[in-house]
JSON list of C-alpha atoms and ligand atoms in Angstrom, two decimals:
[
{"chain": "A", "resi": 1, "resn": "MET", "atom": "CA", "xyz": [-11.64, -16.20, -10.29]},
{"chain": "A", "resi": 2, "resn": "SER", "atom": "CA", "xyz": [-13.29, -17.92, -13.25]},
{"chain": "A", "resi": 3, "resn": "ASP", "atom": "CA", "xyz": [-16.73, -16.74, -12.18]},
{"chain": "A", "resi": 4, "resn": "ALA", "atom": "CA", "xyz": [-15.71, -13.09, -11.80]},
{"chain": "A", "resi": 5, "resn": "PRO", "atom": "CA", "xyz": [-18.29, -10.63, -13.14]},
{"chain": "A", "resi": 6, "resn": "ALA", "atom": "CA", "xyz": [-17.57, -9.19, -16.58]},
{"chain": "A", "resi": 7, "resn": "THR", "atom": "CA", "xyz": [-17.79, -5.55, -15.55]},
{"chain": "A", "resi": 8, "resn": "LEU", "atom": "CA", "xyz": [-15.46, -3.47, -13.40]},
{"chain": "A", "resi": 9, "resn": "ALA", "atom": "CA", "xyz": [-18.45, -2.35, -11.33]},
{"chain": "A", "resi": 10, "resn": "GLY", "atom": "CA", "xyz": [-19.39, -5.97, -10.73]},
{"chain": "A", "resi": 11, "resn": "ARG", "atom": "CA", "xyz": [-15.89, -6.92, -9.63]},
{"chain": "A", "resi": 12, "resn": "PHE", "atom": "CA", "xyz": [-15.63, -3.92, -7.29]},
{"chain": "A", "resi": 13, "resn": "ALA", "atom": "CA", "xyz": [-18.95, -4.97, -5.75]},
{"chain": "A", "resi": 14, "resn": "ILE", "atom": "CA", "xyz": [-17.78, -8.55, -5.24]},
{"chain": "A", "resi": 15, "resn": "VAL", "atom": "CA", "xyz": [-14.50, -7.47, -3.66]},
{"chain": "A", "resi": 16, "resn": "GLN", "atom": "CA", "xyz": [-16.22, -4.96, -1.37]},
{"chain": "A", "resi": 17, "resn": "ALA", "atom": "CA", "xyz": [-18.68, -7.65, -0.29]},
{"chain": "A", "resi": 18, "resn": "SER", "atom": "CA", "xyz": [-15.82, -10.12, 0.33]},
{"chain": "A", "resi": 19, "resn": "VAL", "atom": "CA", "xyz": [-13.90, -7.57, 2.38]},
{"chain": "A", "resi": 20, "resn": "ALA", "atom": "CA", "xyz": [-17.02, -6.80, 4.42]},
{"chain": "A", "resi": 21, "resn": "ASP", "atom": "CA", "xyz": [-17.64, -10.52, 4.89]},
{"chain": "A", "resi": 22, "resn": "ALA", "atom": "CA", "xyz": [-14.07, -11.08, 6.10]},
{"chain": "A", "resi": 23, "resn": "CYS", "atom": "CA", "xyz": [-14.57, -8.23, 8.59]},
{"chain": "A", "resi": 24, "resn": "VAL", "atom": "CA", "xyz": [-17.75, -9.74, 9.97]},
{"chain": "A", "resi": 25, "resn": "ARG", "atom": "CA", "xyz": [-16.13, -13.17, 10.28]},
{"chain": "A", "resi": 26, "resn": "ALA", "atom": "CA", "xyz": [-13.25, -11.53, 12.16]},
{"chain": "A", "resi": 27, "resn": "GLY", "atom": "CA", "xyz": [-15.70, -9.73, 14.45]},
{"chain": "A", "resi": 28, "resn": "ARG", "atom": "CA", "xyz": [-14.70, -6.37, 13.03]},
{"chain": "A", "resi": 29, "resn": "ASP", "atom": "CA", "xyz": [-16.67, -3.44, 11.69]},
{"chain": "A", "resi": 30, "resn": "PRO", "atom": "CA", "xyz": [-16.25, -3.18, 7.88]},
{"chain": "A", "resi": 31, "resn": "SER", "atom": "CA", "xyz": [-15.72, 0.57, 8.25]},
{"chain": "A", "resi": 32, "resn": "GLU", "atom": "CA", "xyz": [-12.35, -0.23, 9.92]},
{"chain": "A", "resi": 33, "resn": "VAL", "atom": "CA", "xyz": [-10.88, -1.65, 6.73]},
{"chain": "A", "resi": 34, "resn": "ALA", "atom": "CA", "xyz": [-10.24, 0.55, 3.69]},
{"chain": "A", "resi": 35, "resn": "LEU", "atom": "CA", "xyz": [-9.91, -0.76, 0.16]},
{"chain": "A", "resi": 36, "resn": "LEU", "atom": "CA", "xyz": [-7.06, 0.53, -1.96]},
{"chain": "A", "resi": 37, "resn": "PRO", "atom": "CA", "xyz": [-7.58, -0.47, -5.60]},
{"chain": "A", "resi": 38, "resn": "VAL", "atom": "CA", "xyz": [-4.22, -1.29, -7.22]},
{"chain": "A", "resi": 39, "resn": "SER", "atom": "CA", "xyz": [-4.37, -0.16, -10.85]},
{"chain": "A", "resi": 40, "resn": "LYS", "atom": "CA", "xyz": [-0.78, -0.99, -11.85]},
{"chain": "A", "resi": 41, "resn": "THR", "atom": "CA", "xyz": [-0.39, -2.16, -15.48]},
{"chain": "A", "resi": 42, "resn": "PHE", "atom": "CA", "xyz": [-3.92, -1.00, -16.29]},
{"chain": "A", "resi": 43, "resn": "GLY", "atom": "CA", "xyz": [-4.34, 2.12, -18.38]},
{"chain": "A", "resi": 44, "resn": "ALA", "atom": "CA", "xyz": [-5.78, 5.54, -17.70]},
{"chain": "A", "resi": 45, "resn": "ASP", "atom": "CA", "xyz": [-9.07, 4.51, -19.35]},
{"chain": "A", "resi": 46, "resn": "THR", "atom": "CA", "xyz": [-9.57, 1.77, -16.77]},
{"chain": "A", "resi": 47, "resn": "VAL", "atom": "CA", "xyz": [-8.71, 4.15, -13.94]},
{"chain": "A", "resi": 48, "resn": "ARG", "atom": "CA", "xyz": [-11.17, 6.67, -15.39]},
{"chain": "A", "resi": 49, "resn": "GLU", "atom": "CA", "xyz": [-13.85, 3.99, -15.32]},
{"chain": "A", "resi": 50, "resn": "ALA", "atom": "CA", "xyz": [-13.06, 3.32, -11.65]},
{"chain": "A", "resi": 51, "resn": "ILE", "atom": "CA", "xyz": [-13.22, 7.06, -10.95]},
{"chain": "A", "resi": 52, "resn": "GLY", "atom": "CA", "xyz": [-16.68, 6.99, -12.50]},
{"chain": "A", "resi": 53, "resn": "LEU", "atom": "CA", "xyz": [-17.60, 4.38, -9.91]},
{"chain": "A", "resi": 54, "resn": "GLY", "atom": "CA", "xyz": [-16.53, 6.72, -7.11]},
{"chain": "A", "resi": 55, "resn": "TRP", "atom": "CA", "xyz": [-12.93, 5.69, -6.47]},
{"chain": "A", "resi": 56, "resn": "ARG", "atom": "CA", "xyz": [-10.27, 8.38, -6.06]},
{"chain": "A", "resi": 57, "resn": "ARG", "atom": "CA", "xyz": [-7.24, 6.67, -4.54]},
{"chain": "A", "resi": 58, "resn": "PHE", "atom": "CA", "xyz": [-5.19, 4.20, -6.53]},
{"chain": "A", "resi": 59, "resn": "GLY", "atom": "CA", "xyz": [-2.13, 2.12, -5.70]},
{"chain": "A", "resi": 60, "resn": "GLU", "atom": "CA", "xyz": [0.68, 2.02, -8.25]},
{"chain": "A", "resi": 61, "resn": "ASN", "atom": "CA", "xyz": [4.14, 0.52, -8.10]},
{"chain": "A", "resi": 62, "resn": "LYS", "atom": "CA", "xyz": [5.95, 2.42, -10.85]},
{"chain": "A", "resi": 63, "resn": "VAL", "atom": "CA", "xyz": [6.55, 6.15, -10.94]},
{"chain": "A", "resi": 64, "resn": "GLN", "atom": "CA", "xyz": [6.53, 6.24, -14.75]},
{"chain": "A", "resi": 65, "resn": "GLU", "atom": "CA", "xyz": [3.05, 4.73, -14.74]},
{"chain": "A", "resi": 66, "resn": "ILE", "atom": "CA", "xyz": [1.80, 7.34, -12.28]},
{"chain": "A", "resi": 67, "resn": "GLN", "atom": "CA", "xyz": [3.25, 10.07, -14.47]},
{"chain": "A", "resi": 68, "resn": "ALA", "atom": "CA", "xyz": [1.51, 8.74, -17.59]},
{"chain": "A", "resi": 69, "resn": "LYS", "atom": "CA", "xyz": [-1.83, 8.20, -15.89]},
{"chain": "A", "resi": 70, "resn": "ALA", "atom": "CA", "xyz": [-1.72, 11.50, -13.98]},
{"chain": "A", "resi": 71, "resn": "ALA", "atom": "CA", "xyz": [-1.14, 13.30, -17.29]},
{"chain": "A", "resi": 72, "resn": "ALA", "atom": "CA", "xyz": [-4.02, 11.47, -18.98]},
{"chain": "A", "resi": 73, "resn": "LEU", "atom": "CA", "xyz": [-6.28, 12.13, -15.97]},
{"chain": "A", "resi": 74, "resn": "ALA", "atom": "CA", "xyz": [-5.23, 15.73, -15.31]},
{"chain": "A", "resi": 75, "resn": "ASP", "atom": "CA", "xyz": [-8.91, 16.73, -15.38]},
{"chain": "A", "resi": 76, "resn": "GLU", "atom": "CA", "xyz": [-9.64, 14.41, -12.43]},
{"chain": "A", "resi": 77, "resn": "ASN", "atom": "CA", "xyz": [-8.79, 14.73, -8.76]},
{"chain": "A", "resi": 78, "resn": "VAL", "atom": "CA", "xyz": [-6.86, 11.51, -8.09]},
{"chain": "A", "resi": 79, "resn": "SER", "atom": "CA", "xyz": [-4.72, 10.47, -5.10]},
{"chain": "A", "resi": 80, "resn": "TRP", "atom": "CA", "xyz": [-1.81, 8.30, -6.23]},
{"chain": "A", "resi": 81, "resn": "VAL", "atom": "CA", "xyz": [-0.43, 5.92, -3.64]},
{"chain": "A", "resi": 82, "resn": "VAL", "atom": "CA", "xyz": [3.04, 4.48, -4.24]},
{"chain": "A", "resi": 83, "resn": "ILE", "atom": "CA", "xyz": [3.24, 0.86, -3.09]},
{"chain": "A", "resi": 84, "resn": "GLY", "atom": "CA", "xyz": [6.28, -0.36, -5.02]},
{"chain": "A", "resi": 85, "resn": "HIS", "atom": "CA", "xyz": [10.01, -0.25, -4.39]},
{"chain": "A", "resi": 86, "resn": "LEU", "atom": "CA", "xyz": [11.29, 3.28, -5.01]},
{"chain": "A", "resi": 87, "resn": "GLN", "atom": "CA", "xyz": [14.67, 4.43, -6.23]},
{"chain": "A", "resi": 88, "resn": "THR", "atom": "CA", "xyz": [15.88, 7.69, -4.72]},
{"chain": "A", "resi": 89, "resn": "ASN", "atom": "CA", "xyz": [16.21, 9.28, -8.17]},
{"chain": "A", "resi": 90, "resn": "LYS", "atom": "CA", "xyz": [12.40, 9.12, -8.40]},
{"chain": "A", "resi": 91, "resn": "ALA", "atom": "CA", "xyz": [11.90, 11.24, -5.26]},
{"chain": "A", "resi": 92, "resn": "LYS", "atom": "CA", "xyz": [11.24, 14.47, -7.15]},
{"chain": "A", "resi": 93, "resn": "ALA", "atom": "CA", "xyz": [8.52, 12.93, -9.31]},
{"chain": "A", "resi": 94, "resn": "VAL", "atom": "CA", "xyz": [6.96, 11.22, -6.30]},
{"chain": "A", "resi": 95, "resn": "ALA", "atom": "CA", "xyz": [7.00, 14.47, -4.33]},
{"chain": "A", "resi": 96, "resn": "ALA", "atom": "CA", "xyz": [5.24, 16.19, -7.20]},
{"chain": "A", "resi": 97, "resn": "LEU", "atom": "CA", "xyz": [2.58, 13.59, -7.94]},
{"chain": "A", "resi": 98, "resn": "ALA", "atom": "CA", "xyz": [1.92, 11.19, -5.09]},
{"chain": "A", "resi": 99, "resn": "SER", "atom": "CA", "xyz": [-0.28, 11.77, -2.07]},
{"chain": "A", "resi": 100, "resn": "GLU", "atom": "CA", "xyz": [1.19, 8.88, -0.15]},
{"chain": "A", "resi": 101, "resn": "VAL", "atom": "CA", "xyz": [4.07, 6.40, -0.15]},
{"chain": "A", "resi": 102, "resn": "GLN", "atom": "CA", "xyz": [3.54, 3.02, 1.51]},
{"chain": "A", "resi": 103, "resn": "SER", "atom": "CA", "xyz": [6.91, 1.59, 0.53]},
{"chain": "A", "resi": 104, "resn": "LEU", "atom": "CA", "xyz": [9.27, 3.77, 2.55]},
{"chain": "A", "resi": 105, "resn": "ASP", "atom": "CA", "xyz": [11.96, 1.30, 3.54]},
{"chain": "A", "resi": 106, "resn": "ARG", "atom": "CA", "xyz": [15.23, 3.13, 4.09]},
{"chain": "A", "resi": 107, "resn": "LEU", "atom": "CA", "xyz": [16.86, 6.31, 5.24]},
{"chain": "A", "resi": 108, "resn": "ASP", "atom": "CA", "xyz": [18.32, 7.55, 1.94]},
{"chain": "A", "resi": 109, "resn": "LEU", "atom": "CA", "xyz": [14.82, 7.44, 0.44]},
{"chain": "A", "resi": 110, "resn": "ALA", "atom": "CA", "xyz": [13.44, 9.46, 3.37]},
{"chain": "A", "resi": 111, "resn": "VAL", "atom": "CA", "xyz": [16.23, 12.00, 2.88]},
{"chain": "A", "resi": 112, "resn": "ALA", "atom": "CA", "xyz": [15.54, 12.31, -0.86]},
{"chain": "A", "resi": 113, "resn": "LEU", "atom": "CA", "xyz": [11.77, 12.53, -0.46]},
{"chain": "A", "resi": 114, "resn": "ASP", "atom": "CA", "xyz": [11.95, 15.12, 2.31]},
{"chain": "A", "resi": 115, "resn": "LYS", "atom": "CA", "xyz": [14.36, 17.28, 0.33]},
{"chain": "A", "resi": 116, "resn": "ALA", "atom": "CA", "xyz": [12.14, 17.17, -2.79]},
{"chain": "A", "resi": 117, "resn": "LEU", "atom": "CA", "xyz": [9.05, 17.88, -0.73]},
{"chain": "A", "resi": 118, "resn": "GLN", "atom": "CA", "xyz": [10.67, 20.86, 1.02]},
{"chain": "A", "resi": 119, "resn": "THR", "atom": "CA", "xyz": [11.60, 22.31, -2.37]},
{"chain": "A", "resi": 120, "resn": "GLN", "atom": "CA", "xyz": [8.04, 21.90, -3.61]},
{"chain": "A", "resi": 121, "resn": "GLY", "atom": "CA", "xyz": [6.42, 23.06, -0.37]},
{"chain": "A", "resi": 122, "resn": "ARG", "atom": "CA", "xyz": [4.48, 19.82, -0.02]},
{"chain": "A", "resi": 123, "resn": "SER", "atom": "CA", "xyz": [4.20, 17.01, 2.47]},
{"chain": "A", "resi": 124, "resn": "LEU", "atom": "CA", "xyz": [3.44, 13.32, 2.12]},
{"chain": "A", "resi": 125, "resn": "ASP", "atom": "CA", "xyz": [1.76, 10.60, 4.15]},
{"chain": "A", "resi": 126, "resn": "VAL", "atom": "CA", "xyz": [4.11, 7.66, 4.58]},
{"chain": "A", "resi": 127, "resn": "LEU", "atom": "CA", "xyz": [3.82, 4.06, 5.69]},
{"chain": "A", "resi": 128, "resn": "VAL", "atom": "CA", "xyz": [7.00, 2.21, 6.50]},
{"chain": "A", "resi": 129, "resn": "GLN", "atom": "CA", "xyz": [7.34, -1.08, 4.67]},
{"chain": "A", "resi": 130, "resn": "VAL", "atom": "CA", "xyz": [8.57, -3.91, 6.86]},
{"chain": "A", "resi": 131, "resn": "LYS", "atom": "CA", "xyz": [9.95, -7.19, 5.56]},
{"chain": "A", "resi": 132, "resn": "THR", "atom": "CA", "xyz": [7.97, -9.78, 7.50]},
{"chain": "A", "resi": 133, "resn": "SER", "atom": "CA", "xyz": [8.59, -12.69, 5.11]},
{"chain": "A", "resi": 134, "resn": "PRO", "atom": "CA", "xyz": [11.84, -14.57, 4.50]},
{"chain": "A", "resi": 135, "resn": "GLU", "atom": "CA", "xyz": [11.76, -14.25, 0.70]},
{"chain": "A", "resi": 136, "resn": "GLU", "atom": "CA", "xyz": [14.80, -12.57, -0.86]},
{"chain": "A", "resi": 137, "resn": "THR", "atom": "CA", "xyz": [12.65, -10.82, -3.46]},
{"chain": "A", "resi": 138, "resn": "LYS", "atom": "CA", "xyz": [10.63, -8.85, -0.93]},
{"chain": "A", "resi": 139, "resn": "HIS", "atom": "CA", "xyz": [11.65, -5.37, 0.13]},
{"chain": "A", "resi": 140, "resn": "GLY", "atom": "CA", "xyz": [11.25, -3.67, 3.48]},
{"chain": "A", "resi": 141, "resn": "LEU", "atom": "CA", "xyz": [12.97, -2.72, 6.66]},
{"chain": "A", "resi": 142, "resn": "ALA", "atom": "CA", "xyz": [14.12, -5.53, 8.94]},
{"chain": "A", "resi": 143, "resn": "PRO", "atom": "CA", "xyz": [11.75, -5.72, 11.94]},
{"chain": "A", "resi": 144, "resn": "ASP", "atom": "CA", "xyz": [14.67, -5.19, 14.33]},
{"chain": "A", "resi": 145, "resn": "ASP", "atom": "CA", "xyz": [15.52, -1.88, 12.65]},
{"chain": "A", "resi": 146, "resn": "LEU", "atom": "CA", "xyz": [12.01, -0.44, 12.78]},
{"chain": "A", "resi": 147, "resn": "LEU", "atom": "CA", "xyz": [12.11, 1.53, 16.02]},
{"chain": "A", "resi": 148, "resn": "SER", "atom": "CA", "xyz": [15.36, 3.29, 15.33]},
{"chain": "A", "resi": 149, "resn": "PHE", "atom": "CA", "xyz": [14.16, 4.07, 11.80]},
{"chain": "A", "resi": 150, "resn": "LEU", "atom": "CA", "xyz": [10.94, 5.60, 13.16]},
{"chain": "A", "resi": 151, "resn": "ASP", "atom": "CA", "xyz": [13.01, 7.72, 15.52]},
{"chain": "A", "resi": 152, "resn": "GLN", "atom": "CA", "xyz": [15.11, 8.95, 12.61]},
{"chain": "A", "resi": 153, "resn": "LEU", "atom": "CA", "xyz": [11.99, 9.74, 10.57]},
{"chain": "A", "resi": 154, "resn": "LYS", "atom": "CA", "xyz": [11.02, 12.43, 13.09]},
{"chain": "A", "resi": 155, "resn": "ALA", "atom": "CA", "xyz": [13.71, 14.66, 11.62]},
{"chain": "A", "resi": 156, "resn": "PHE", "atom": "CA", "xyz": [11.89, 14.84, 8.28]},
{"chain": "A", "resi": 157, "resn": "SER", "atom": "CA", "xyz": [9.16, 17.39, 8.71]},
{"chain": "A", "resi": 158, "resn": "SER", "atom": "CA", "xyz": [7.59, 16.78, 5.28]},
{"chain": "A", "resi": 159, "resn": "LEU", "atom": "CA", "xyz": [6.99, 13.10, 5.94]},
{"chain": "A", "resi": 160, "resn": "ARG", "atom": "CA", "xyz": [3.93, 12.27, 8.06]},
{"chain": "A", "resi": 161, "resn": "LEU", "atom": "CA", "xyz": [4.16, 8.79, 9.51]},
{"chain": "A", "resi": 162, "resn": "ARG", "atom": "CA", "xyz": [0.77, 7.06, 9.22]},
{"chain": "A", "resi": 163, "resn": "GLY", "atom": "CA", "xyz": [1.51, 3.39, 9.70]},
{"chain": "A", "resi": 164, "resn": "LEU", "atom": "CA", "xyz": [3.17, 0.23, 8.50]},
{"chain": "A", "resi": 165, "resn": "MET", "atom": "CA", "xyz": [2.91, -1.86, 5.35]},
{"chain": "A", "resi": 166, "resn": "THR", "atom": "CA", "xyz": [3.94, -5.39, 4.49]},
{"chain": "A", "resi": 167, "resn": "LEU", "atom": "CA", "xyz": [3.62, -8.12, 1.89]},
{"chain": "A", "resi": 168, "resn": "ALA", "atom": "CA", "xyz": [3.08, -11.58, 3.33]},
{"chain": "A", "resi": 169, "resn": "GLU", "atom": "CA", "xyz": [5.02, -14.59, 2.22]},
{"chain": "A", "resi": 170, "resn": "ALA", "atom": "CA", "xyz": [3.60, -16.18, -0.92]},
{"chain": "A", "resi": 171, "resn": "SER", "atom": "CA", "xyz": [2.78, -19.55, 0.56]},
{"chain": "A", "resi": 172, "resn": "GLU", "atom": "CA", "xyz": [0.04, -22.19, 0.42]},
{"chain": "A", "resi": 173, "resn": "ASP", "atom": "CA", "xyz": [0.55, -22.58, 4.14]},
{"chain": "A", "resi": 174, "resn": "GLU", "atom": "CA", "xyz": [-1.94, -20.26, 5.84]},
{"chain": "A", "resi": 175, "resn": "SER", "atom": "CA", "xyz": [0.01, -20.23, 9.07]},
{"chain": "A", "resi": 176, "resn": "ARG", "atom": "CA", "xyz": [3.06, -18.76, 7.33]},
{"chain": "A", "resi": 177, "resn": "VAL", "atom": "CA", "xyz": [0.96, -16.03, 5.71]},
{"chain": "A", "resi": 178, "resn": "ARG", "atom": "CA", "xyz": [-0.72, -15.22, 9.02]},
{"chain": "A", "resi": 179, "resn": "ALA", "atom": "CA", "xyz": [2.63, -15.09, 10.79]},
{"chain": "A", "resi": 180, "resn": "CYS", "atom": "CA", "xyz": [3.68, -12.18, 8.53]},
{"chain": "A", "resi": 181, "resn": "PHE", "atom": "CA", "xyz": [0.52, -10.23, 9.32]},
{"chain": "A", "resi": 182, "resn": "GLN", "atom": "CA", "xyz": [0.81, -11.01, 13.04]},
{"chain": "A", "resi": 183, "resn": "SER", "atom": "CA", "xyz": [4.35, -9.78, 13.01]},
{"chain": "A", "resi": 184, "resn": "LEU", "atom": "CA", "xyz": [3.34, -6.41, 11.50]},
{"chain": "A", "resi": 185, "resn": "TYR", "atom": "CA", "xyz": [0.49, -6.11, 14.02]},
{"chain": "A", "resi": 186, "resn": "ARG", "atom": "CA", "xyz": [2.89, -6.63, 16.92]},
{"chain": "A", "resi": 187, "resn": "LEU", "atom": "CA", "xyz": [5.37, -4.17, 15.45]},
{"chain": "A", "resi": 188, "resn": "ARG", "atom": "CA", "xyz": [2.67, -1.52, 15.40]},
{"chain": "A", "resi": 189, "resn": "ASP", "atom": "CA", "xyz": [2.06, -2.12, 19.11]},
{"chain": "A", "resi": 190, "resn": "THR", "atom": "CA", "xyz": [5.76, -1.72, 19.76]},
{"chain": "A", "resi": 191, "resn": "ALA", "atom": "CA", "xyz": [5.88, 1.45, 17.66]},
{"chain": "A", "resi": 192, "resn": "ARG", "atom": "CA", "xyz": [2.89, 2.94, 19.45]},
{"chain": "A", "resi": 193, "resn": "GLN", "atom": "CA", "xyz": [4.34, 2.13, 22.85]},
{"chain": "A", "resi": 194, "resn": "ALA", "atom": "CA", "xyz": [7.42, 4.03, 21.77]},
{"chain": "A", "resi": 195, "resn": "GLY", "atom": "CA", "xyz": [5.21, 7.04, 21.01]},
{"chain": "A", "resi": 196, "resn": "HIS", "atom": "CA", "xyz": [4.95, 6.81, 17.22]},
{"chain": "A", "resi": 197, "resn": "SER", "atom": "CA", "xyz": [1.63, 7.60, 15.53]},
{"chain": "A", "resi": 198, "resn": "ALA", "atom": "CA", "xyz": [1.62, 4.53, 13.33]},
{"chain": "A", "resi": 199, "resn": "ASP", "atom": "CA", "xyz": [-2.08, 3.71, 13.27]},
{"chain": "A", "resi": 200, "resn": "ARG", "atom": "CA", "xyz": [-2.59, 2.20, 9.85]},
{"chain": "A", "resi": 201, "resn": "LEU", "atom": "CA", "xyz": [-1.70, -1.36, 8.89]},
{"chain": "A", "resi": 202, "resn": "SER", "atom": "CA", "xyz": [-1.64, -1.84, 5.13]},
{"chain": "A", "resi": 203, "resn": "MET", "atom": "CA", "xyz": [-1.64, -5.57, 4.61]},
{"chain": "A", "resi": 204, "resn": "GLY", "atom": "CA", "xyz": [-3.54, -8.02, 2.43]},
{"chain": "A", "resi": 205, "resn": "MET", "atom": "CA", "xyz": [-3.87, -8.42, -1.35]},
{"chain": "A", "resi": 206, "resn": "SER", "atom": "CA", "xyz": [-6.22, -10.31, -3.69]},
{"chain": "A", "resi": 207, "resn": "GLY", "atom": "CA", "xyz": [-5.06, -13.72, -2.51]},
{"chain": "A", "resi": 208, "resn": "ASP", "atom": "CA", "xyz": [-4.73, -13.16, 1.22]},
{"chain": "A", "resi": 209, "resn": "PHE", "atom": "CA", "xyz": [-6.89, -10.22, 2.30]},
{"chain": "A", "resi": 210, "resn": "ALA", "atom": "CA", "xyz": [-9.26, -12.30, 4.44]},
{"chain": "A", "resi": 211, "resn": "LEU", "atom": "CA", "xyz": [-6.33, -13.54, 6.54]},
{"chain": "A", "resi": 212, "resn": "ALA", "atom": "CA", "xyz": [-4.93, -10.00, 6.78]},
{"chain": "A", "resi": 213, "resn": "ILE", "atom": "CA", "xyz": [-8.28, -8.68, 7.98]},
{"chain": "A", "resi": 214, "resn": "ALA", "atom": "CA", "xyz": [-8.46, -11.45, 10.58]},
{"chain": "A", "resi": 215, "resn": "GLU", "atom": "CA", "xyz": [-5.02, -10.32, 11.79]},
{"chain": "A", "resi": 216, "resn": "GLY", "atom": "CA", "xyz": [-5.92, -6.64, 12.09]},
{"chain": "A", "resi": 217, "resn": "SER", "atom": "CA", "xyz": [-5.38, -5.04, 8.69]},
{"chain": "A", "resi": 218, "resn": "THR", "atom": "CA", "xyz": [-6.82, -1.54, 8.31]},
{"chain": "A", "resi": 219, "resn": "GLU", "atom": "CA", "xyz": [-6.24, -1.36, 4.57]},
{"chain": "A", "resi": 220, "resn": "VAL", "atom": "CA", "xyz": [-6.17, -4.02, 1.86]},
{"chain": "A", "resi": 221, "resn": "ARG", "atom": "CA", "xyz": [-4.41, -3.38, -1.47]},
{"chain": "A", "resi": 222, "resn": "ILE", "atom": "CA", "xyz": [-6.30, -5.20, -4.18]},
{"chain": "A", "resi": 223, "resn": "GLY", "atom": "CA", "xyz": [-5.35, -5.39, -7.83]},
{"chain": "A", "resi": 224, "resn": "SER", "atom": "CA", "xyz": [-6.16, -8.50, -9.83]},
{"chain": "A", "resi": 225, "resn": "ALA", "atom": "CA", "xyz": [-9.44, -9.35, -8.06]},
{"chain": "A", "resi": 226, "resn": "ILE", "atom": "CA", "xyz": [-10.75, -5.96, -9.20]},
{"chain": "A", "resi": 227, "resn": "PHE", "atom": "CA", "xyz": [-8.99, -5.19, -12.46]},
{"chain": "A", "resi": 228, "resn": "GLY", "atom": "CA", "xyz": [-8.27, -8.71, -13.70]},
{"chain": "A", "resi": 229, "resn": "ALA", "atom": "CA", "xyz": [-5.05, -10.60, -14.41]},
{"chain": "A", "resi": 230, "resn": "ARG", "atom": "CA", "xyz": [-2.06, -8.39, -15.22]},
{"chain": "A", "resi": 231, "resn": "SER", "atom": "CA", "xyz": [-0.05, -8.61, -18.39]},
{"chain": "A", "resi": 232, "resn": "TYR", "atom": "CA", "xyz": [3.51, -7.33, -18.10]},
{"chain": "A", "resi": 233, "resn": "LYS", "atom": "CA", "xyz": [4.54, -7.49, -21.72]},
{"chain": "A", "resi": 234, "resn": "ALA", "atom": "CA", "xyz": [4.10, -3.73, -22.33]},
{"chain": "B", "resi": 301, "resn": "PLP", "atom": "C1", "xyz": [0.50, -5.57, -7.05]},
{"chain": "B", "resi": 301, "resn": "PLP", "atom": "C2", "xyz": [0.48, -5.28, -5.61]},
{"chain": "B", "resi": 301, "resn": "PLP", "atom": "C3", "xyz": [-0.69, -5.49, -4.86]},
{"chain": "B", "resi": 301, "resn": "PLP", "atom": "C4", "xyz": [-1.97, -6.07, -5.44]},
{"chain": "B", "resi": 301, "resn": "PLP", "atom": "O1", "xyz": [-1.79, -7.40, -5.76]},
{"chain": "B", "resi": 301, "resn": "PLP", "atom": "P1", "xyz": [-3.00, -8.35, -6.21]},
{"chain": "B", "resi": 301, "resn": "PLP", "atom": "O2", "xyz": [-2.53, -9.70, -5.87]},
{"chain": "B", "resi": 301, "resn": "PLP", "atom": "O3", "xyz": [-3.17, -8.13, -7.67]},
{"chain": "B", "resi": 301, "resn": "PLP", "atom": "O4", "xyz": [-4.19, -7.93, -5.46]},
{"chain": "B", "resi": 301, "resn": "PLP", "atom": "C5", "xyz": [-0.64, -5.17, -3.51]},
{"chain": "B", "resi": 301, "resn": "PLP", "atom": "N1", "xyz": [0.47, -4.67, -2.93]},
{"chain": "B", "resi": 301, "resn": "PLP", "atom": "C6", "xyz": [1.59, -4.46, -3.62]},
{"chain": "B", "resi": 301, "resn": "PLP", "atom": "C7", "xyz": [2.77, -3.90, -2.92]},
{"chain": "B", "resi": 301, "resn": "PLP", "atom": "C8", "xyz": [1.65, -4.75, -4.99]},
{"chain": "B", "resi": 301, "resn": "PLP", "atom": "O5", "xyz": [2.78, -4.54, -5.66]}
]
């Protein structure tokens, strides 16, 4: 966005207005769609500035980054939401620091998280990540495996199932992007019919949130449109 406002407050305002506009165009109430700011690669100072604007929940994809920012922001009450692929050896740190994991995609991770949570006497909201796009690089449970996975999740008393998450295919073709979101929407119906309390649909990012909202998203995860372009050289 070449005409993006220079301040963080300005960019938050633009994104919030765009999300609200997408809701109205989809015939939905803007209060149905939450905004999760994704602060990955941006430092604790930037997150502190966002906290000053009233934001308390932040999406991150690396546990080490959460650890560093949580330490620097120990004086603040922040909810860290894990949205990136997680290795099981990070379960202890996640159990200690995160309030939610949206990238739960396999049984051994559920086992490791539940064990760490039991030890720490905590529990965690989880969204199950489903692979709705054909790209090799994307993580997530195969749609066909979702129901049996949700059944297995019931055994883990520290994990509270809240919904489903996906990343759409990165494509110029709108219909392919929409198909990913539609697939997650239908999977939630199937999950609910099977008795699972999977109400939330986390789908949509800076480049595709309007389509996701049109297809029923209840939460959009937005990074670059708020914080600016990411630099990974650190
Ligand atoms: C980085 C990331 C986002 C945000 O992406 P933007 O395109 O910067 O808005 C959303 N979801 C996941 C899982 C991510 O890793």
